[in-house]
mmCIF file of C-alpha atoms in Angstrom:
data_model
loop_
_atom_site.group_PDB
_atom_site.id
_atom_site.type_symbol
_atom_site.label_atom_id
_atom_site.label_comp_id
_atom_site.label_asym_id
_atom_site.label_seq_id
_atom_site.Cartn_x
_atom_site.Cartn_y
_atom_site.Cartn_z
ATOM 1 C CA UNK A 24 -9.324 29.523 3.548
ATOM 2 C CA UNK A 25 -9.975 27.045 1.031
ATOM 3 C CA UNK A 26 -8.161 23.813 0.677
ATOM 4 C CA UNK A 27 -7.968 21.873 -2.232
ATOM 5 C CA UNK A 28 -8.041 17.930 -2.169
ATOM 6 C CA UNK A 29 -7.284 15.488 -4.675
ATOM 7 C CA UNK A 30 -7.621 12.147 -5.377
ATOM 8 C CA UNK A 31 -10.744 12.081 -2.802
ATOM 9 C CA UNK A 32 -12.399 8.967 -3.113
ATOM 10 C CA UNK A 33 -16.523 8.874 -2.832
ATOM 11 C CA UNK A 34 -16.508 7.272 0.315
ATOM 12 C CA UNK A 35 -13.861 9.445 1.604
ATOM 13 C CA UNK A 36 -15.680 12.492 0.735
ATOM 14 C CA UNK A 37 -17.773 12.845 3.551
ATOM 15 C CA UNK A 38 -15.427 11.848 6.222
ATOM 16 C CA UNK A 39 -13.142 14.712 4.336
ATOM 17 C CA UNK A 40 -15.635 17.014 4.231
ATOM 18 C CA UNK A 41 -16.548 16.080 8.724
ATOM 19 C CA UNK A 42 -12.870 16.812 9.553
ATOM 20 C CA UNK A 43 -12.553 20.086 7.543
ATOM 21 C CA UNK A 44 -15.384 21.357 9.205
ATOM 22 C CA UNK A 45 -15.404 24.279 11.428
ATOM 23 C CA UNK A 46 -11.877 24.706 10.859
ATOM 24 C CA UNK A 47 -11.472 25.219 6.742
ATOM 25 C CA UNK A 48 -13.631 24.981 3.696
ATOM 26 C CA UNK A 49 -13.003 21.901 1.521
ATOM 27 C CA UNK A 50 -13.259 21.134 -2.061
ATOM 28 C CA UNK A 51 -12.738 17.015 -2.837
ATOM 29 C CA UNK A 52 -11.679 16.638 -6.379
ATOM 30 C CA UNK A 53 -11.977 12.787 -7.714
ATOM 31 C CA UNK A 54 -8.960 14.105 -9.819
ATOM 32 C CA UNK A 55 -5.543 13.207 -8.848
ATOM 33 C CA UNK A 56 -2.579 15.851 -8.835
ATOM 34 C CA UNK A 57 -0.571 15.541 -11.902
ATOM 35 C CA UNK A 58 1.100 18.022 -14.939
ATOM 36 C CA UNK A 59 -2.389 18.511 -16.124
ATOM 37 C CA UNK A 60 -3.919 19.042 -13.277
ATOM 38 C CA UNK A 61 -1.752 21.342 -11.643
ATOM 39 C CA UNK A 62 -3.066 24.418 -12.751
ATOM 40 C CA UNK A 63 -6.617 23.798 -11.025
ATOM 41 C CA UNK A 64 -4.693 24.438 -7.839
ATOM 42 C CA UNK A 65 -3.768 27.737 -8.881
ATOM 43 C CA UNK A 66 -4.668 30.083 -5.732
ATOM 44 C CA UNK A 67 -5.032 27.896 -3.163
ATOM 45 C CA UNK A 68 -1.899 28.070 -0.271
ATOM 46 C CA UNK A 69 -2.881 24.697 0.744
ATOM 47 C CA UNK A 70 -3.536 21.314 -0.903
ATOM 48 C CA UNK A 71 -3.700 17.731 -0.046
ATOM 49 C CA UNK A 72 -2.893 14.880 -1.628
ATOM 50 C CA UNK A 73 -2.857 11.202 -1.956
ATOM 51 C CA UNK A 74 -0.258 8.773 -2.604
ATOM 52 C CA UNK A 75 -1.488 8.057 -6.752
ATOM 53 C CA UNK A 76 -0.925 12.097 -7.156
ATOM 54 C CA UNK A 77 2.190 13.200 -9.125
ATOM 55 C CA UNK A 78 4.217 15.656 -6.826
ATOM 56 C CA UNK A 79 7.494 15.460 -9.059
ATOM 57 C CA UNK A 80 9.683 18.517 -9.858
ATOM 58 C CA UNK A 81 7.316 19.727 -12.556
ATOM 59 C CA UNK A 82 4.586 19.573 -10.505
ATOM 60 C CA UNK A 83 5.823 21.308 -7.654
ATOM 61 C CA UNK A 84 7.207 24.032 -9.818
ATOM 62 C CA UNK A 85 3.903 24.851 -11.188
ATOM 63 C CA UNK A 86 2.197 24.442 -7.669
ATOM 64 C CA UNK A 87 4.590 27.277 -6.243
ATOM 65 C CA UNK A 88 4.115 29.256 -9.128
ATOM 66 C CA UNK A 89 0.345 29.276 -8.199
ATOM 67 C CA UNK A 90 1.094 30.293 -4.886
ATOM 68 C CA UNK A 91 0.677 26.882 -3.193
ATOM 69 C CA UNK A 92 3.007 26.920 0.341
ATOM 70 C CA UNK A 93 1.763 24.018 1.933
ATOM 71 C CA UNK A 94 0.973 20.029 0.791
ATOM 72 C CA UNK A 95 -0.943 18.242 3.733
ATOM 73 C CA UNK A 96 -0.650 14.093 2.340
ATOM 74 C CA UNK A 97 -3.079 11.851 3.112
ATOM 75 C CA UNK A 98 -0.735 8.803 3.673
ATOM 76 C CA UNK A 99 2.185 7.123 5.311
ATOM 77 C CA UNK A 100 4.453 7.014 1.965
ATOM 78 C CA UNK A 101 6.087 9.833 0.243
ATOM 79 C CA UNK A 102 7.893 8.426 -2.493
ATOM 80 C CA UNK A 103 5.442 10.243 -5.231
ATOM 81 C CA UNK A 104 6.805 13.901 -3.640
ATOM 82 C CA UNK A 105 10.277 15.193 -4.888
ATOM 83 C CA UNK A 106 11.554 16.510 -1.057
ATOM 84 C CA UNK A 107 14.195 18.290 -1.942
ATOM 85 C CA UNK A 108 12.390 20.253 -5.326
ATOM 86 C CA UNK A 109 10.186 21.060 -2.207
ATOM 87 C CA UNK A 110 12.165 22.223 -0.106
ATOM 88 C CA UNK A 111 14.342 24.359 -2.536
ATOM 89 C CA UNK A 112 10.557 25.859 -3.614
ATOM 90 C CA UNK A 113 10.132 26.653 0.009
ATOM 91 C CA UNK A 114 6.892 24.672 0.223
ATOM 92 C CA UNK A 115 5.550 22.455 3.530
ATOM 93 C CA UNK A 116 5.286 19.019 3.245
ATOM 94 C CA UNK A 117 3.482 17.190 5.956
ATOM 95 C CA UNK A 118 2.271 13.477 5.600
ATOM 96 C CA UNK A 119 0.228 10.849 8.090
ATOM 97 C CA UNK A 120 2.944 9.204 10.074
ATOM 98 C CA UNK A 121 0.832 6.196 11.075
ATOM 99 C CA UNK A 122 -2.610 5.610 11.398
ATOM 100 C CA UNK A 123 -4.465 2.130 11.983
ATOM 101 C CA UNK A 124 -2.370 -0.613 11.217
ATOM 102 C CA UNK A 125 -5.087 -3.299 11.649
ATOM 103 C CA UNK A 126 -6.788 -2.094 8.371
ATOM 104 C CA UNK A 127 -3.237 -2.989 6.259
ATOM 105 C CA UNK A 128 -2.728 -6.438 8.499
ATOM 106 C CA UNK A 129 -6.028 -7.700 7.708
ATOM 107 C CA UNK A 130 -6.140 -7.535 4.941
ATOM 108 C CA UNK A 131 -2.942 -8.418 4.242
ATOM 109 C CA UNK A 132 -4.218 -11.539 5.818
ATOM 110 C CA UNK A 133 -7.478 -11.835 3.757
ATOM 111 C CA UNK A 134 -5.278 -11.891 0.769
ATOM 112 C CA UNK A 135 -3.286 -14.651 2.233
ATOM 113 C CA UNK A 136 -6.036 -16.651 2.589
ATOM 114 C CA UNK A 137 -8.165 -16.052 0.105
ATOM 115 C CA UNK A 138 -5.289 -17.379 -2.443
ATOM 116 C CA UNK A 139 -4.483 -20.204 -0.186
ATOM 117 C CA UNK A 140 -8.478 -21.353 0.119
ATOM 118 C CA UNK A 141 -9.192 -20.321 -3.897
ATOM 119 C CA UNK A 142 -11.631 -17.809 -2.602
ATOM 120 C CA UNK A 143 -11.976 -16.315 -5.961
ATOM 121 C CA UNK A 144 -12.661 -19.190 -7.978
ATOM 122 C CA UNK A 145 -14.781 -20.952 -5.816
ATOM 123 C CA UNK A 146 -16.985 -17.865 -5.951
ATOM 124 C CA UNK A 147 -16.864 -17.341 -9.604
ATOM 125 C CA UNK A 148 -18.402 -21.138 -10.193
ATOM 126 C CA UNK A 149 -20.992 -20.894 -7.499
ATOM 127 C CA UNK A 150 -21.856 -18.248 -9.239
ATOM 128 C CA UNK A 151 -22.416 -20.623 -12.538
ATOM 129 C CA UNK A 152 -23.838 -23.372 -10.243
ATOM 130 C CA UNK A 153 -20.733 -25.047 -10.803
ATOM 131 C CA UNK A 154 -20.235 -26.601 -7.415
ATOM 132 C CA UNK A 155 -17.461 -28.925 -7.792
ATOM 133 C CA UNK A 156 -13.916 -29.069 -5.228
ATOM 134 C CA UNK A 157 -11.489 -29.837 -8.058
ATOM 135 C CA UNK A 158 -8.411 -27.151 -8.234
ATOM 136 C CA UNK A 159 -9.805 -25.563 -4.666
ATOM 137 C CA UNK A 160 -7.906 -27.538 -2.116
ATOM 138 C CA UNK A 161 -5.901 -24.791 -0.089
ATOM 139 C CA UNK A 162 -3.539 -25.650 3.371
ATOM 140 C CA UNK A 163 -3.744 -25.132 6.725
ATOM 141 C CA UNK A 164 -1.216 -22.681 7.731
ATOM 142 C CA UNK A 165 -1.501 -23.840 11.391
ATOM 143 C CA UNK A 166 2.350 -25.382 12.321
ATOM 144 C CA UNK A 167 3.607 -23.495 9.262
ATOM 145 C CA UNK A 168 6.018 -20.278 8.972
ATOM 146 C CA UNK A 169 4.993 -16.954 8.172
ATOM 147 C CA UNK A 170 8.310 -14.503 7.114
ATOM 148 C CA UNK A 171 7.532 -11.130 7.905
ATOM 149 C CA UNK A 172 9.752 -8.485 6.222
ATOM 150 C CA UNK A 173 8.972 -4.879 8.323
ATOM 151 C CA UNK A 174 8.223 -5.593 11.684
ATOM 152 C CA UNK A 175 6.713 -2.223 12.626
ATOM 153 C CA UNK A 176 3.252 -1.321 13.606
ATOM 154 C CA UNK A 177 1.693 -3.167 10.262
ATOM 155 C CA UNK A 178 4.680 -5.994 10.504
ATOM 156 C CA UNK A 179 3.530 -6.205 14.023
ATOM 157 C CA UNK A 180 0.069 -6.130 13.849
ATOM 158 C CA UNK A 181 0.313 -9.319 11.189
ATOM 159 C CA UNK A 182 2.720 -11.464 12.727
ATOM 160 C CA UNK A 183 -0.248 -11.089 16.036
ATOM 161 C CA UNK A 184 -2.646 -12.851 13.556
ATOM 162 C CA UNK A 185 -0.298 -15.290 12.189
ATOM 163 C CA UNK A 186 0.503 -16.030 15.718
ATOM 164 C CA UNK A 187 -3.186 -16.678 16.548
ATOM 165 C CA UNK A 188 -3.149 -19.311 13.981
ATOM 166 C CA UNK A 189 -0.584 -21.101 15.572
ATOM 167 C CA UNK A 190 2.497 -20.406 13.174
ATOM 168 C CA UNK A 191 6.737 -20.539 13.788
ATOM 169 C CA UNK A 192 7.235 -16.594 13.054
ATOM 170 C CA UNK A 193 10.169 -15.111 10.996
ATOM 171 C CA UNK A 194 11.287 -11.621 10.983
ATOM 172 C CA UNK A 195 13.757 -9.066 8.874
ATOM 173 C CA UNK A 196 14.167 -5.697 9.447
ATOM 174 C CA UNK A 197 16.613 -3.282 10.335
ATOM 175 C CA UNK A 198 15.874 -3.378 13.925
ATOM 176 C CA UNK A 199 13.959 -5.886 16.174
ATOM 177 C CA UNK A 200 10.671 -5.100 17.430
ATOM 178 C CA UNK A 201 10.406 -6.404 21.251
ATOM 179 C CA UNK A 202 6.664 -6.956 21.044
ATOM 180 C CA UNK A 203 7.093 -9.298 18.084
ATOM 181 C CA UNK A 204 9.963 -11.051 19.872
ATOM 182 C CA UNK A 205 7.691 -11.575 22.618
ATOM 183 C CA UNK A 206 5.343 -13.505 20.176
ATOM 184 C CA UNK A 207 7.990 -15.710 19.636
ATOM 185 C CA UNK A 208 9.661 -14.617 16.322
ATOM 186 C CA UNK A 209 13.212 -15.233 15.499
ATOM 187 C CA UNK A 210 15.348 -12.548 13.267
ATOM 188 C CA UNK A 211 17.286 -13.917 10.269
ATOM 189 C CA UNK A 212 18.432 -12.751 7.458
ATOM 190 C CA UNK A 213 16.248 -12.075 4.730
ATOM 191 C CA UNK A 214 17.622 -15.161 2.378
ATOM 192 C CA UNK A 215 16.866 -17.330 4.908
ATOM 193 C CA UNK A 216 13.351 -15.989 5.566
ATOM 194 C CA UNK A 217 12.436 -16.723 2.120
ATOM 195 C CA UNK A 218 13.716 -20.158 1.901
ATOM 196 C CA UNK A 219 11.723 -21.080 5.112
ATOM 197 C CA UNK A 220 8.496 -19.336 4.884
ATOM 198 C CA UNK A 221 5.092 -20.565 3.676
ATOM 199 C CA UNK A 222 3.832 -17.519 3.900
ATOM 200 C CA UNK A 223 5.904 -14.035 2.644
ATOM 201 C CA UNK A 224 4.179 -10.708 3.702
ATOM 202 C CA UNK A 225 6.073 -7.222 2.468
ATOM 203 C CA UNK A 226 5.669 -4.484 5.083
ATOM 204 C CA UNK A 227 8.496 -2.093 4.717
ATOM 205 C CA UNK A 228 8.372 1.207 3.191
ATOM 206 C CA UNK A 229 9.678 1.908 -0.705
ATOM 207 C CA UNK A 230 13.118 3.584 -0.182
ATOM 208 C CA UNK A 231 15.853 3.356 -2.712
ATOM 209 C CA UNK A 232 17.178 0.716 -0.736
ATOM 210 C CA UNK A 233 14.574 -1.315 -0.300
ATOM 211 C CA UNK A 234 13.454 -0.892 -4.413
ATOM 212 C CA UNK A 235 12.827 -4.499 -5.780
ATOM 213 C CA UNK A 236 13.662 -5.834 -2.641
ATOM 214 C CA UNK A 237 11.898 -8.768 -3.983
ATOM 215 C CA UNK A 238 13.860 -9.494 -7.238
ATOM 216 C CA UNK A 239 14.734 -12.160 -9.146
ATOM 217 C CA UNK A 240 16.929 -13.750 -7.147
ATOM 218 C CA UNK A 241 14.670 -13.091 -4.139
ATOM 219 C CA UNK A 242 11.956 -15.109 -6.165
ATOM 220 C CA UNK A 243 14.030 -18.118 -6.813
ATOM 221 C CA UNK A 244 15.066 -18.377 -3.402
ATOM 222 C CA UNK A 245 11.105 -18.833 -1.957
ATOM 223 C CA UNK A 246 9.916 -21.803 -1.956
ATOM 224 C CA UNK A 247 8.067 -23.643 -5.164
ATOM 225 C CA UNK A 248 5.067 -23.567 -3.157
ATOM 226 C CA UNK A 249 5.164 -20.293 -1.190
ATOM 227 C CA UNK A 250 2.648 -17.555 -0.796
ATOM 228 C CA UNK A 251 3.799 -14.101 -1.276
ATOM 229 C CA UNK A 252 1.608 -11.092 0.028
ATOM 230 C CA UNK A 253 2.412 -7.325 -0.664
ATOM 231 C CA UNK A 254 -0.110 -4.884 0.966
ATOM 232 C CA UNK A 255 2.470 -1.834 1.713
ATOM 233 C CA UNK A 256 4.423 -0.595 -1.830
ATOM 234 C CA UNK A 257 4.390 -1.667 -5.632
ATOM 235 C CA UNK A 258 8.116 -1.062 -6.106
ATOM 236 C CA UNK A 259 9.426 -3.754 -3.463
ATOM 237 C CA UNK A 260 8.755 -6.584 -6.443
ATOM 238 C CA UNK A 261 10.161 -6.472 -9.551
ATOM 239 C CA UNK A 262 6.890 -7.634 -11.149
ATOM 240 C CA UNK A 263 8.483 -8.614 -14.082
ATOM 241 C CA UNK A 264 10.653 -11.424 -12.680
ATOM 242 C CA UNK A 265 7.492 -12.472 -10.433
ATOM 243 C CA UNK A 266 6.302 -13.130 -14.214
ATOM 244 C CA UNK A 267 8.657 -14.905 -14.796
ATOM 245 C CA UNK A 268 8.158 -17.197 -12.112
ATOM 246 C CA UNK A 269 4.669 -17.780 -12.368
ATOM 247 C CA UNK A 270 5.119 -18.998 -15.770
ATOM 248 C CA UNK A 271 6.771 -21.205 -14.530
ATOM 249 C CA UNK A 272 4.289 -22.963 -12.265
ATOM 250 C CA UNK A 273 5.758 -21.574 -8.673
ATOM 251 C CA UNK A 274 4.189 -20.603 -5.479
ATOM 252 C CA UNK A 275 1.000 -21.415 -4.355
ATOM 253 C CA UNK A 276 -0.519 -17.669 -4.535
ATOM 254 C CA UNK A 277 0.482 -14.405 -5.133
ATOM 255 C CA UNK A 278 -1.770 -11.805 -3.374
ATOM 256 C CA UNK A 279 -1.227 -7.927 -4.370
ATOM 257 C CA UNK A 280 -2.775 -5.024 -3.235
ATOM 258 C CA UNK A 281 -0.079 -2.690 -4.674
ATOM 259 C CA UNK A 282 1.649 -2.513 -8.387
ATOM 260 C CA UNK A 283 5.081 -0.656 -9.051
ATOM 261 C CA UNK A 284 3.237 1.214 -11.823
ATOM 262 C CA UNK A 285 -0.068 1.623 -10.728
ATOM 263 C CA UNK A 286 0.040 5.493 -11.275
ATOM 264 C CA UNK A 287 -2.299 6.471 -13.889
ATOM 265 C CA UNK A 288 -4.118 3.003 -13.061
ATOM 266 C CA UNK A 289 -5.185 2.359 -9.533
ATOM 267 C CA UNK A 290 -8.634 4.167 -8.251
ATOM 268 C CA UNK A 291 -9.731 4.954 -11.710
ATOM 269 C CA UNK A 292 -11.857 2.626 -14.124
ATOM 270 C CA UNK A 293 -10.375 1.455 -16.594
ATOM 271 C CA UNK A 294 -12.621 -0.655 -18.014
ATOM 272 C CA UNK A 295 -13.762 0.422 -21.091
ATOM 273 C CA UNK A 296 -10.438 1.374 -21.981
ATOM 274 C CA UNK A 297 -7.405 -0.938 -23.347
ATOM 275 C CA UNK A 298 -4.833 -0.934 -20.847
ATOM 276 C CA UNK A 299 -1.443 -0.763 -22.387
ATOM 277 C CA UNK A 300 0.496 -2.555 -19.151
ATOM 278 C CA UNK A 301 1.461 -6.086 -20.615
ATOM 279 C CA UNK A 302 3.015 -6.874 -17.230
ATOM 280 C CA UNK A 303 -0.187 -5.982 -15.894
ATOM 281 C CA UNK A 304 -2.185 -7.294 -18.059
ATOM 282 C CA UNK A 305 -0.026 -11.127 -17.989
ATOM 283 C CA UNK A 306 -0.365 -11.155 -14.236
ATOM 284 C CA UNK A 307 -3.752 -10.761 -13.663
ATOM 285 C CA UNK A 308 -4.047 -13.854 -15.701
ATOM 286 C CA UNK A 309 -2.679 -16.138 -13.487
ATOM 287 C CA UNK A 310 -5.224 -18.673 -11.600
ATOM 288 C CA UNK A 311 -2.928 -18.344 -8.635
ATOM 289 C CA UNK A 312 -2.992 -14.711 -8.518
ATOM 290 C CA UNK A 313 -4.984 -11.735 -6.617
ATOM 291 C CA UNK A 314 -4.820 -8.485 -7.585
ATOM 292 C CA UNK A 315 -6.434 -5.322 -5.905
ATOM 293 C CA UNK A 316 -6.527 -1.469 -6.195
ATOM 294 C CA UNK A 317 -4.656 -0.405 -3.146
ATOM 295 C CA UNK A 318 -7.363 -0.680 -0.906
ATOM 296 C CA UNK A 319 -5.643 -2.485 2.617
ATOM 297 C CA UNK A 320 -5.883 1.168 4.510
ATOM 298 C CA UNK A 321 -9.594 1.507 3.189
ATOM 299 C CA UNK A 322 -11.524 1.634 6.021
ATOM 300 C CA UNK A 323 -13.706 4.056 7.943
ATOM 301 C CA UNK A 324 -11.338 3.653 11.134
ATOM 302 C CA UNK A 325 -8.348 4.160 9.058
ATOM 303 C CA UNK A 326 -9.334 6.696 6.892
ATOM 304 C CA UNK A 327 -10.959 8.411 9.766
ATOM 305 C CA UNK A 328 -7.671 8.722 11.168
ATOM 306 C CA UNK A 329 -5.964 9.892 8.212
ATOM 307 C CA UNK A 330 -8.298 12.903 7.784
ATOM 308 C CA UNK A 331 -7.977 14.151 11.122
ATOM 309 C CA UNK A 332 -4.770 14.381 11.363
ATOM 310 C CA UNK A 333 -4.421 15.961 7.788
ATOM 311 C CA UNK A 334 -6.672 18.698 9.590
ATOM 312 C CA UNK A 335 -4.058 18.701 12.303
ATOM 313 C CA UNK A 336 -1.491 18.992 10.119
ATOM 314 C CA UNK A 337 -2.917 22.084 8.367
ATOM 315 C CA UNK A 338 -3.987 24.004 11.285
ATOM 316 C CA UNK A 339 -0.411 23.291 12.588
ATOM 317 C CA UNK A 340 0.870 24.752 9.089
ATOM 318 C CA UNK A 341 -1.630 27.662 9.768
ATOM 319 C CA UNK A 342 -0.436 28.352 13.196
ATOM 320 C CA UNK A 343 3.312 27.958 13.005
ATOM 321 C CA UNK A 344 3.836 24.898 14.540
ATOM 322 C CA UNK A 345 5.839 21.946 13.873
ATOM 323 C CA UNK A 346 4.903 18.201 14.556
ATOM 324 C CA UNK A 347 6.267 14.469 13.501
ATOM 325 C CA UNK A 348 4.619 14.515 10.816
ATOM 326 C CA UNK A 349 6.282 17.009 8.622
ATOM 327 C CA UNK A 350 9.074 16.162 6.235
ATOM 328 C CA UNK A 351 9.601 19.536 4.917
ATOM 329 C CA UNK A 352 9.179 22.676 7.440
ATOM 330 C CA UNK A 353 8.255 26.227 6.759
ATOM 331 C CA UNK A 354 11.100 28.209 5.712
#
């Protein structure tokens, strides 16, 4: 059988291609799944997907119509997939349930500190022999507080390195993690994590509940000088209101490795093209602000990881079984 993968990155490719082998025959498209894109799956019982591919009603409807049973996604989030349009098509969904969380936390981190230290613009002089220290003077974050909002594995796995440096820990999430306790954290509620942290790093999945979860009100309650670090989804800032704010002078940095609407954006160049996102566009302007294409899972333990058990997934599709990983069975 031949499976059908989109949104497969070069570098992925091969470690796609490894997995798949001896079990299925593999075809990595650099195309991601979308209305127009749909009918190239036409045939094939089972696809995968990343997160940047479109699995809304449409999409699914014209997937089943092509005979498409089974969608094996290569990632933790779901929120591109319409479940219950699935599940009414009679179609599989199965998803990565976790994978390494060390790739997100650290680089989570090396956003943190490369807009505390002005990484970027120290590098962009050098690079004109313009050695000077003015504008470049970061802080220690040794003694301060890092608020962690999602303490599971990623949450977890950050507030370990923000405990190596030596800082008071903050936590919010629905339940308390023990091993983060034993680091010393303290649980508050999440208005009083952002009044007291230096440091603000997102790590909870987008659900409808937790959808802006940093809003405006959320913004103005950080401090003037805060640094605010999103590695896990777009939609848990209203970007607009962080516009707002960094207009008006506030927080220290803003590191982001995910945008709310960075479908149709994210892993595809865009250079040579006028991008029609003014939000986008206006925040990527800021001095004080790092942007990056969704790359904190990118590496070859991580993405390892993810392929295998996408193979797993599909050969448990193939046999009848059912693991932890599915969100929509076989009917």
């Amino acid at each position: 059988m031949e499976i059908l993968a989109f949104g497969v990155q070069a570098d992925e490719k091969p470690l796609v291609e490894r997995a798949f082998a001896g079990h299925h025959e593999v075809r990595g498209l650099g195309v991601f799944l979308n209305a127009d894109t749909a009918p190239i799956a036409a045939g094939h019982e089972i696809i995968s997907t990343s997160v940047n591919c479109d699995l809304g009603a449409e999409v699914l409807a014209d997937l089943a119509a092509g005979g498409t049973r089974m969608v094996a996604q290569r990632s933790t989030g779901f929120n591109n997939i319409d479940l219950e349009v699935a599940e009414r098509l009679g179609m599989t969904i199965a998803r990565v349930s976790s994978y390494s969380p060390h790739s997100v936390a650290e680089f989570a981190w090396t956003l943190a500190m490369a807009v505390n230290r002005r990484v970027v613009r120290a590098s962009t002089r050098t690079r004109d022999f313009d050695f000077r220290l003015d504008g470049l003077m970061g802080r220690d974050l040794h003694g301060r507080t890092a608020g962690i909002l999602g303490t599971g594995k990623i949450g977890e796995a950050f507030a370990r390195i923000a405990h190596g440096f030596g800082m008071r820990l903050l936590g919010w999430d629905v339940a308390e993690n023990p091993a983060c306790l034993d680091l010393g954290m303290t649980y508050v509620p999440k208005e009083q994590l952002l009044a007291e942290s230096d440091l603000v790093s997102l790590h909870v999945p987008l659900l409808p509940a937790t959808r802006h979860l940093i809003d405006a009100d959320a913004l103005k309650t950080m401090r003037d000088d805060a640094i605010l670090v999103n590695s896990s989804r777009g939609g848990l800032i209203d970007t607009a209101a962080l516009v707002a704010e960094l207009r008006e002078g506030r927080f220290t940095g803003v590191g982001l490795d995910v945008y709310e609407a960075e479908a149709g954006l994210f892993f595809l160049d865009k250079s040579l093209q006028a991008v029609d996102d003014d939000t986008l566009a206006r925040l990527v302007t800021f001095p004080n602000v790092l942007v990056t294409s969704h790359q904190a899972y990118y590496t070859v333990d991580a993405v390892g990881q993810i392929v295998e058990t996408t193979v797993d997934n599909v050969l448990d599709y193939t046999a009848g079984r059912r693991s932890e990983n599915v969100l929509v069975p076989r009917s």
